[in-house]
Short mmCIF file of C-alpha atoms and ligand atoms in Angstrom, two decimals:
data_model
loop_
_atom_site.label_atom_id
_atom_site.label_comp_id
_atom_site.label_asym_id
_atom_site.label_seq_id
_atom_site.Cartn_x
_atom_site.Cartn_y
_atom_site.Cartn_z
CA MET X 250 -143.35 -28.83 48.39
CA GLU X 251 -140.65 -30.59 46.35
CA ILE X 252 -141.01 -34.05 44.90
CA SER X 253 -138.75 -36.21 42.77
CA VAL X 254 -139.98 -37.52 39.40
CA ARG X 255 -140.51 -41.30 39.14
CA GLN X 256 -140.83 -43.58 36.12
CA GLY X 257 -144.15 -42.85 34.37
CA ASP X 258 -144.95 -39.63 36.25
CA SER X 259 -146.39 -36.59 34.49
CA ILE X 260 -147.51 -33.06 35.39
CA TRP X 261 -151.08 -34.19 34.75
CA HIS X 262 -150.73 -37.08 37.19
CA TYR X 263 -149.44 -34.67 39.87
CA SER X 264 -152.28 -32.29 39.09
CA GLN X 265 -154.86 -35.01 39.78
CA LEU X 266 -152.97 -36.45 42.72
CA PHE X 267 -152.91 -33.11 44.56
CA ASP X 268 -155.94 -31.47 42.99
CA ILE X 269 -153.86 -28.47 41.87
CA PRO X 270 -154.36 -26.99 38.37
CA ALA X 271 -151.68 -28.29 35.96
CA ASN X 272 -150.90 -24.79 34.70
CA LEU X 273 -149.97 -23.69 38.24
CA ILE X 274 -147.57 -26.65 38.55
CA ILE X 275 -146.05 -25.79 35.16
CA ASP X 276 -145.74 -22.10 36.10
CA SER X 277 -144.07 -23.09 39.38
CA ASN X 278 -141.39 -25.00 37.47
CA GLN X 279 -140.38 -22.55 34.74
CA SER X 280 -137.24 -24.41 33.64
CA ILE X 281 -138.84 -27.78 32.92
CA ASN X 282 -140.39 -29.18 29.75
CA PRO X 283 -143.82 -30.31 31.01
CA ASN X 284 -144.09 -32.91 28.24
CA GLN X 285 -140.76 -34.49 29.04
CA LEU X 286 -139.99 -34.99 32.71
CA SER X 287 -136.85 -36.92 33.53
CA ILE X 288 -136.57 -39.43 36.34
CA GLY X 289 -135.06 -37.92 39.49
CA GLN X 290 -135.88 -34.36 38.41
CA THR X 291 -137.16 -32.09 41.20
CA ILE X 292 -140.67 -30.65 40.75
CA VAL X 293 -142.29 -28.12 43.06
CA ILE X 294 -145.98 -28.64 43.84
CA PRO X 295 -147.50 -25.24 44.72
CA GLY X 296 -149.98 -24.87 47.58
CA PHE X 297 -148.50 -27.81 49.51
CA VAL X 298 -145.95 -28.18 52.28
CA THR X 299 -144.71 -31.34 53.95
CA THR X 300 -144.76 -32.30 57.58
CA THR X 301 -143.44 -35.39 59.31
CA TYR X 302 -145.38 -38.16 60.99
CA LYS X 303 -144.33 -41.03 63.28
CA ILE X 304 -145.82 -44.40 62.40
CA GLN X 305 -148.06 -45.80 65.13
CA SER X 306 -149.34 -49.29 65.77
CA GLY X 307 -151.82 -50.39 63.08
CA ASP X 308 -150.92 -47.65 60.58
CA THR X 309 -150.80 -48.42 56.89
CA PHE X 310 -150.30 -46.05 53.96
CA TRP X 311 -153.94 -46.73 53.15
CA SER X 312 -155.22 -45.71 56.61
CA ILE X 313 -152.92 -42.68 56.84
CA ALA X 314 -154.01 -41.47 53.38
CA GLN X 315 -157.67 -42.16 54.15
CA LYS X 316 -157.60 -40.11 57.36
CA ARG X 317 -156.08 -37.11 55.59
CA ASN X 318 -158.06 -37.28 52.38
CA LEU X 319 -154.89 -37.99 50.37
CA ALA X 320 -154.24 -40.38 47.51
CA ILE X 321 -151.98 -43.30 48.51
CA ASP X 322 -149.73 -42.44 45.59
CA ALA X 323 -149.29 -38.92 47.02
CA LEU X 324 -147.85 -40.55 50.16
CA LYS X 325 -145.60 -42.80 48.09
CA LEU X 326 -144.39 -39.81 46.09
CA VAL X 327 -143.19 -37.86 49.17
CA ASN X 328 -141.65 -41.00 50.70
CA PRO X 329 -139.59 -42.43 47.83
CA THR X 330 -137.31 -44.46 50.13
CA VAL X 331 -140.05 -45.92 52.34
CA ASN X 332 -141.42 -49.40 51.63
CA PRO X 333 -145.17 -49.15 52.43
CA THR X 334 -145.39 -52.88 53.19
CA MET X 335 -142.63 -52.70 55.81
CA LEU X 336 -143.64 -49.84 58.11
CA SER X 337 -142.30 -50.00 61.65
CA ILE X 338 -143.68 -48.29 64.74
CA GLY X 339 -141.82 -45.02 65.44
CA GLN X 340 -140.60 -44.69 61.86
CA THR X 341 -140.81 -41.12 60.50
CA ILE X 342 -142.50 -40.50 57.16
CA ASN X 343 -143.38 -37.34 55.24
CA LEU X 344 -146.95 -36.14 54.83
CA PRO X 345 -148.08 -33.69 52.14
CA VAL X 346 -150.27 -30.95 53.61
CA ARG X 347 -152.50 -28.72 51.50
CA VAL X 348 -152.08 -25.08 52.55
CA THR X 349 -155.51 -23.75 53.49
CA TRP X 350 -154.33 -21.07 55.93
CA ARG X 351 -153.07 -17.53 55.48
CA VAL X 352 -149.39 -16.70 55.75
CA VAL X 353 -150.06 -12.95 55.86
CA ASN X 354 -151.67 -11.87 59.11
CA GLY X 355 -151.92 -8.27 57.94
CA LYS X 356 -153.46 -6.76 61.03
CA GLU X 357 -150.12 -5.88 62.61
CA LYS X 358 -147.31 -3.32 62.52
CA TYR X 359 -146.08 -3.91 58.99
CA ASP X 360 -142.53 -2.68 58.51
CA TYR X 361 -140.06 -3.55 55.73
CA THR X 362 -138.74 -6.66 57.52
CA LYS X 363 -142.23 -8.05 58.07
CA PHE X 364 -143.08 -7.35 54.44
CA GLN X 365 -139.96 -9.15 53.16
CA GLU X 366 -140.65 -12.13 55.46
CA ASP X 367 -144.18 -12.50 54.09
CA VAL X 368 -142.89 -12.21 50.51
CA ARG X 369 -140.36 -15.01 51.15
CA GLU X 370 -143.02 -17.26 52.72
CA LEU X 371 -145.46 -16.73 49.83
CA LEU X 372 -142.77 -17.38 47.22
CA LYS X 373 -141.87 -20.66 48.94
CA ILE X 374 -145.45 -21.99 48.94
CA TYR X 375 -146.56 -20.42 45.64
CA PRO X 376 -143.59 -20.42 43.25
CA PHE X 377 -145.81 -19.36 40.33
CA LEU X 378 -145.81 -15.97 42.05
CA LEU X 379 -142.98 -13.85 40.63
CA ALA X 380 -140.92 -11.31 42.57
CA GLU X 381 -138.66 -8.72 41.03
CA THR X 382 -136.55 -5.95 42.53
CA ILE X 383 -137.42 -2.84 40.54
CA GLY X 384 -135.05 -0.49 42.34
CA THR X 385 -133.62 0.38 45.71
CA SER X 386 -134.61 3.05 48.21
CA VAL X 387 -132.31 5.89 49.27
CA MET X 388 -131.04 3.70 52.14
CA GLY X 389 -130.62 0.66 49.89
CA LYS X 390 -133.74 -1.38 50.66
CA ASN X 391 -135.16 -3.39 47.78
CA ILE X 392 -138.35 -2.13 46.18
CA THR X 393 -140.20 -5.31 45.31
CA GLU X 394 -142.73 -5.96 42.59
CA LEU X 395 -144.86 -9.12 42.86
CA ARG X 396 -146.65 -10.49 39.80
CA VAL X 397 -149.35 -13.11 39.49
CA GLY X 398 -151.29 -14.23 36.41
CA LYS X 399 -150.42 -15.11 32.81
CA GLY X 400 -152.82 -12.87 30.94
CA SER X 401 -152.28 -9.92 28.62
CA LYS X 402 -154.45 -7.50 30.63
CA ARG X 403 -151.95 -5.90 32.97
CA VAL X 404 -153.25 -4.25 36.13
CA HIS X 405 -151.07 -2.49 38.66
CA VAL X 406 -151.58 -1.72 42.35
CA ASN X 407 -149.16 0.05 44.70
CA GLY X 408 -149.15 1.04 48.36
CA SER X 409 -147.18 3.10 50.88
CA PHE X 410 -146.09 5.86 48.52
CA HIS X 411 -146.68 7.85 51.71
CA ALA X 412 -144.86 6.55 54.77
CA ASN X 413 -147.58 7.03 57.37
CA GLU X 414 -150.14 5.34 55.09
CA TRP X 415 -148.33 2.01 55.57
CA ILE X 416 -151.58 0.17 56.39
CA THR X 417 -152.08 -0.03 52.60
CA THR X 418 -149.15 -2.49 52.37
CA PRO X 419 -150.66 -5.27 54.52
CA ALA X 420 -154.03 -4.64 52.81
CA ILE X 421 -152.43 -5.43 49.42
CA MET X 422 -150.49 -8.39 50.86
CA SER X 423 -153.67 -9.85 52.41
CA PHE X 424 -155.39 -9.65 49.05
CA LEU X 425 -152.47 -11.40 47.38
CA ASN X 426 -152.54 -14.18 49.98
CA ASP X 427 -156.28 -14.68 49.48
CA TYR X 428 -155.82 -14.76 45.70
CA LEU X 429 -153.11 -17.46 46.01
CA LEU X 430 -155.18 -19.48 48.47
CA SER X 431 -158.18 -19.23 46.20
CA ILE X 432 -156.51 -20.51 43.02
CA THR X 433 -154.80 -23.40 44.80
CA ASN X 434 -158.02 -24.45 46.56
CA GLN X 435 -160.50 -24.01 43.70
CA GLY X 436 -162.24 -21.30 45.62
CA THR X 437 -163.62 -17.91 44.76
CA LEU X 438 -163.18 -14.44 46.25
CA ASN X 439 -166.32 -12.31 46.45
CA SER X 440 -167.74 -14.96 44.03
CA VAL X 441 -165.09 -14.02 41.46
CA ASN X 442 -163.35 -17.04 39.91
CA LEU X 443 -159.66 -16.28 40.13
CA GLU X 444 -158.56 -19.30 38.10
CA SER X 445 -159.97 -17.67 34.97
CA LEU X 446 -158.59 -14.24 35.96
CA TYR X 447 -155.17 -15.89 36.36
CA GLN X 448 -155.35 -16.82 32.66
CA THR X 449 -156.58 -13.46 31.35
CA THR X 450 -154.86 -10.90 33.61
CA MET X 451 -151.46 -10.12 35.06
CA LEU X 452 -151.59 -8.39 38.44
CA SER X 453 -148.51 -6.32 39.32
CA LEU X 454 -148.16 -5.27 42.95
CA VAL X 455 -145.65 -2.90 44.54
CA PRO X 456 -146.97 -3.08 48.09
CA MET X 457 -144.28 -0.84 49.65
CA VAL X 458 -143.01 1.98 47.42
CA ASN X 459 -141.37 3.88 50.31
CA PRO X 460 -139.71 1.34 52.66
CA ASP X 461 -137.33 3.84 54.36
CA GLY X 462 -140.27 6.10 55.19
CA VAL X 463 -142.41 3.24 56.48
CA ASN X 464 -139.62 2.09 58.79
CA LEU X 465 -139.13 5.66 60.03
CA VAL X 466 -142.81 5.92 60.97
CA LEU X 467 -142.95 2.45 62.57
CA ASN X 468 -139.48 1.99 64.05
CA GLY X 469 -138.25 5.54 64.63
CA LEU X 470 -134.89 7.13 63.83
CA PRO X 471 -132.47 5.09 61.72
CA GLU X 472 -128.91 4.63 62.99
CA GLN X 473 -127.36 5.54 59.66
CA GLU X 474 -126.03 9.04 59.05
CA PRO X 475 -126.65 11.50 57.51
CA TYR X 476 -130.29 10.35 57.52
CA ARG X 477 -130.54 10.19 61.31
CA SER X 478 -129.50 13.82 61.87
CA GLU X 479 -131.33 15.10 58.80
CA VAL X 480 -134.78 13.66 59.51
CA LEU X 481 -134.50 14.71 63.16
CA ALA X 482 -133.80 18.31 62.08
CA TRP X 483 -136.57 18.30 59.45
CA ASN X 484 -138.94 16.94 62.09
CA ASN X 485 -138.09 19.92 64.33
CA GLY X 486 -136.20 17.72 66.78
CA SER X 487 -139.21 15.51 67.49
CA ARG X 488 -138.79 11.72 67.57
CA ASP X 489 -142.47 11.25 66.79
CA PHE X 490 -142.55 10.48 63.05
CA SER X 491 -146.22 9.49 62.89
CA LYS X 492 -146.97 12.44 60.58
CA TRP X 493 -144.12 11.62 58.18
CA LYS X 494 -145.29 11.07 54.56
CA ALA X 495 -142.05 11.66 52.64
CA ASN X 496 -139.10 9.42 51.84
CA ILE X 497 -135.96 9.49 54.02
CA ARG X 498 -134.65 12.57 52.16
CA GLY X 499 -137.80 14.54 53.01
CA VAL X 500 -139.26 14.37 49.48
CA ASP X 501 -142.96 13.61 48.97
CA LEU X 502 -142.81 10.77 46.42
CA ASN X 503 -146.35 11.42 45.20
CA ASN X 504 -145.38 15.00 44.28
CA GLN X 505 -142.46 13.85 42.13
CA PHE X 506 -144.03 13.00 38.78
CA PRO X 507 -143.73 15.16 35.65
CA ALA X 508 -147.44 16.00 35.36
CA GLY X 509 -147.89 19.60 36.46
CA TRP X 510 -144.87 19.26 38.77
CA GLU X 511 -144.03 22.98 38.35
CA ILE X 512 -147.44 23.91 39.77
CA GLU X 513 -146.72 21.97 42.96
CA LYS X 514 -143.13 23.23 43.02
CA ALA X 515 -144.38 26.84 43.07
CA ARG X 516 -146.83 26.42 45.95
CA LYS X 517 -145.42 23.59 48.10
CA PRO X 518 -142.55 23.73 50.62
CA ASN X 519 -139.17 24.34 48.95
CA THR X 520 -137.09 22.45 51.50
CA PRO X 521 -137.20 18.80 52.64
CA GLY X 522 -139.64 17.91 55.39
CA PRO X 523 -142.23 15.41 56.66
CA ARG X 524 -144.60 16.08 53.76
CA ASP X 525 -145.34 17.87 50.46
CA PHE X 526 -141.82 18.83 49.30
CA PRO X 527 -141.81 17.93 45.54
CA GLY X 528 -137.99 17.68 45.34
CA THR X 529 -135.63 19.87 43.34
CA TYR X 530 -136.59 18.27 40.03
CA PRO X 531 -139.15 15.64 38.90
CA LEU X 532 -138.22 12.00 39.59
CA SER X 533 -135.18 13.02 41.62
CA GLU X 534 -135.78 10.18 44.09
CA PRO X 535 -134.88 6.53 43.44
CA GLU X 536 -138.28 5.29 44.68
CA ALA X 537 -140.15 7.52 42.21
CA GLN X 538 -137.71 6.56 39.44
CA ALA X 539 -138.30 2.86 40.12
CA MET X 540 -142.06 3.36 39.80
CA ALA X 541 -141.71 5.40 36.60
CA ASN X 542 -139.37 2.82 35.01
CA LEU X 543 -141.63 -0.07 35.98
CA THR X 544 -144.66 1.71 34.52
CA ARG X 545 -142.87 2.47 31.26
CA THR X 546 -141.73 -1.16 30.96
CA ARG X 547 -144.95 -2.97 31.77
CA ASP X 548 -147.54 -1.22 29.59
CA PHE X 549 -150.26 -1.34 32.27
CA LYS X 550 -153.88 -1.19 31.20
CA ARG X 551 -154.75 0.56 34.45
CA VAL X 552 -153.09 1.53 37.70
CA ASN X 553 -154.29 1.97 41.28
CA ALA X 554 -152.34 3.87 43.93
CA PHE X 555 -153.49 3.04 47.48
CA HIS X 556 -153.42 5.83 50.07
CA THR X 557 -155.25 6.78 53.27
CA GLN X 558 -157.58 8.48 54.23
CA GLY X 559 -161.00 9.85 53.18
CA GLN X 560 -162.94 6.98 51.51
CA VAL X 561 -162.57 8.68 48.12
CA ILE X 562 -161.69 7.41 44.63
CA TYR X 563 -159.94 10.02 42.44
CA TYR X 564 -160.07 9.16 38.76
CA GLY X 565 -159.45 12.28 36.63
CA PHE X 566 -156.54 14.44 35.52
CA ASN X 567 -156.87 17.49 33.23
CA ASP X 568 -159.73 15.76 31.33
CA GLN X 569 -157.11 13.39 29.92
CA GLU X 570 -158.69 10.22 31.33
CA PRO X 571 -160.72 8.05 28.90
CA PRO X 572 -164.53 7.76 29.39
CA ILE X 573 -164.19 4.22 30.79
CA ALA X 574 -162.32 5.69 33.79
CA GLU X 575 -165.57 6.96 35.29
CA VAL X 576 -167.37 3.66 34.65
CA ILE X 577 -164.66 1.77 36.53
CA ALA X 578 -164.62 4.40 39.31
CA ASN X 579 -168.35 3.83 39.75
CA GLU X 580 -167.77 0.09 40.08
CA TYR X 581 -165.08 0.79 42.71
CA ALA X 582 -167.65 2.96 44.48
CA ASN X 583 -170.25 0.17 44.30
CA VAL X 584 -167.97 -2.39 45.91
CA THR X 585 -166.60 -0.06 48.63
CA GLY X 586 -169.22 2.57 49.36
CA TYR X 587 -166.48 5.17 48.73
CA GLN X 588 -167.09 8.42 46.86
CA PRO X 589 -165.86 8.74 43.23
CA VAL X 590 -164.36 12.20 42.59
CA LYS X 591 -163.18 13.31 39.16
CA THR X 592 -160.73 16.05 39.96
CA VAL X 593 -159.09 17.78 42.82
CA ASP X 594 -156.57 20.64 42.80
CA SER X 595 -153.54 18.36 42.86
CA TYR X 596 -150.69 17.61 40.43
CA ALA X 597 -147.48 15.62 40.08
CA GLY X 598 -148.97 12.43 41.53
CA TYR X 599 -148.29 8.95 40.15
CA LYS X 600 -151.82 8.47 38.83
CA ASP X 601 -151.79 12.00 37.29
CA TRP X 602 -148.66 11.14 35.32
CA PHE X 603 -150.07 7.75 34.27
CA ILE X 604 -153.29 9.33 32.92
CA GLN X 605 -151.35 12.10 31.18
CA GLU X 606 -148.82 9.79 29.50
CA TRP X 607 -151.03 6.81 28.56
CA ARG X 608 -154.58 8.24 28.53
CA ARG X 609 -155.67 5.12 30.39
CA PRO X 610 -157.55 4.76 33.69
CA GLY X 611 -155.49 5.59 36.78
CA TYR X 612 -156.77 5.88 40.33
CA THR X 613 -155.76 7.24 43.67
CA VAL X 614 -157.85 5.52 46.31
CA GLU X 615 -157.98 7.02 49.79
CA PHE X 616 -158.91 4.18 52.18
CA GLY X 617 -160.38 4.52 55.64
CA ARG X 618 -161.29 7.55 57.64
CA GLY X 619 -159.60 9.57 60.36
CA LEU X 620 -156.09 10.81 61.08
CA ASN X 621 -153.06 9.16 59.48
CA PRO X 622 -151.60 6.79 60.43
CA LEU X 623 -154.95 5.01 60.63
CA PRO X 624 -155.26 2.58 63.54
CA LEU X 625 -155.17 -1.19 62.98
CA SER X 626 -158.78 -1.30 64.19
CA GLN X 627 -159.62 -0.14 60.63
CA PHE X 628 -157.56 -2.88 59.00
CA ASN X 629 -160.36 -5.36 58.26
CA GLU X 630 -162.51 -2.66 56.72
CA ILE X 631 -159.61 -1.34 54.61
CA ALA X 632 -158.61 -4.86 53.50
CA ARG X 633 -162.20 -5.58 52.49
CA ALA X 634 -162.38 -2.38 50.40
CA ALA X 635 -158.95 -3.08 48.87
CA ARG X 636 -160.08 -6.58 47.88
CA GLY X 637 -163.19 -5.19 46.18
CA ILE X 638 -161.19 -2.64 44.23
CA ILE X 639 -158.40 -4.98 43.11
CA LEU X 640 -160.92 -7.58 41.94
CA ALA X 641 -162.95 -4.94 40.09
CA SER X 642 -159.77 -3.65 38.50
CA LEU X 643 -159.10 -7.18 37.20
CA TYR X 644 -162.61 -8.11 35.98
CA MET X 645 -163.79 -4.73 34.65
ZN1 LIG F 978 -151.16 9.53 50.48
#
């Protein structure tokens, strides 16, 4: 919600007026000097939207504010041209409305368009949330990173490395929405106070690493050549792409990282296909490159790659993980009921590369149980487990 600065206004006055932490208002207005507002300047108040209201007989600013649990000055602020002593019946005024509802539904077919729509909506209501394009997919879709929090402890979470595991994207987006709701409504999530985590941590999310693949699984063949003919051939002529894990060039993005890549290269398919092909060289694909570049830039303390299925938490790689990795894995297990597993005969994954290069905790979490793609009937359970793990990753 945008307001216009009046004589004598301050960030701290707005904070009290709307009951929104001052630091969130400051972070939502990066270009301003919070100690020196100028009259007429536009300020965004996060966690609020405006609606309109038609004045009825007997209404006063006092009665309207009273009914909606608002300060009278909040009404004056969003109606700078209205004279409160001269209201007329039928006149339209603005009302500030605190956002207490979710924007992200989550439990629905979640393709690239839906994802981008939810990102736009969240950015509008919560401008202290930051979005950055960290690369583009083979077909030119933006790969989006979302960041929240001002702290030095940087935690990363990604989803949909594998196309038919797309349910991980709305699980991450639902968590983000609950986090934003919680800090703008002085609430807690699983009794964790997110206002203090906002100060001490920075959460980096790449909810959809493989947007072309997700759209292929959910929406079917793309129009654009050569991808249309190629994926159809690699899928043996079938238009059912529900088993597709790879990107649009038939490369398995979680077999692309330079951490034992040669081992996978020797034993996995050597041509493009729905799954497992490691590519012709490590990080050959733009989606994998974007993730590698982001990880090199951000200096993450720990990373979490969300996959389906199996209800397992993988936390080791070649004994290169630090001892704390197992402690954190056990906490993930406590909050989800999932099984912590140190190693498995697998290489060239994102978390493998992270552990190898930084010797810090990295996790592959396999959510849910059954055959991929998991049905939406598992969404609530997966979102609950994802929430537990992301929170643990922040507070541990
Ligand atoms: Zn996977």
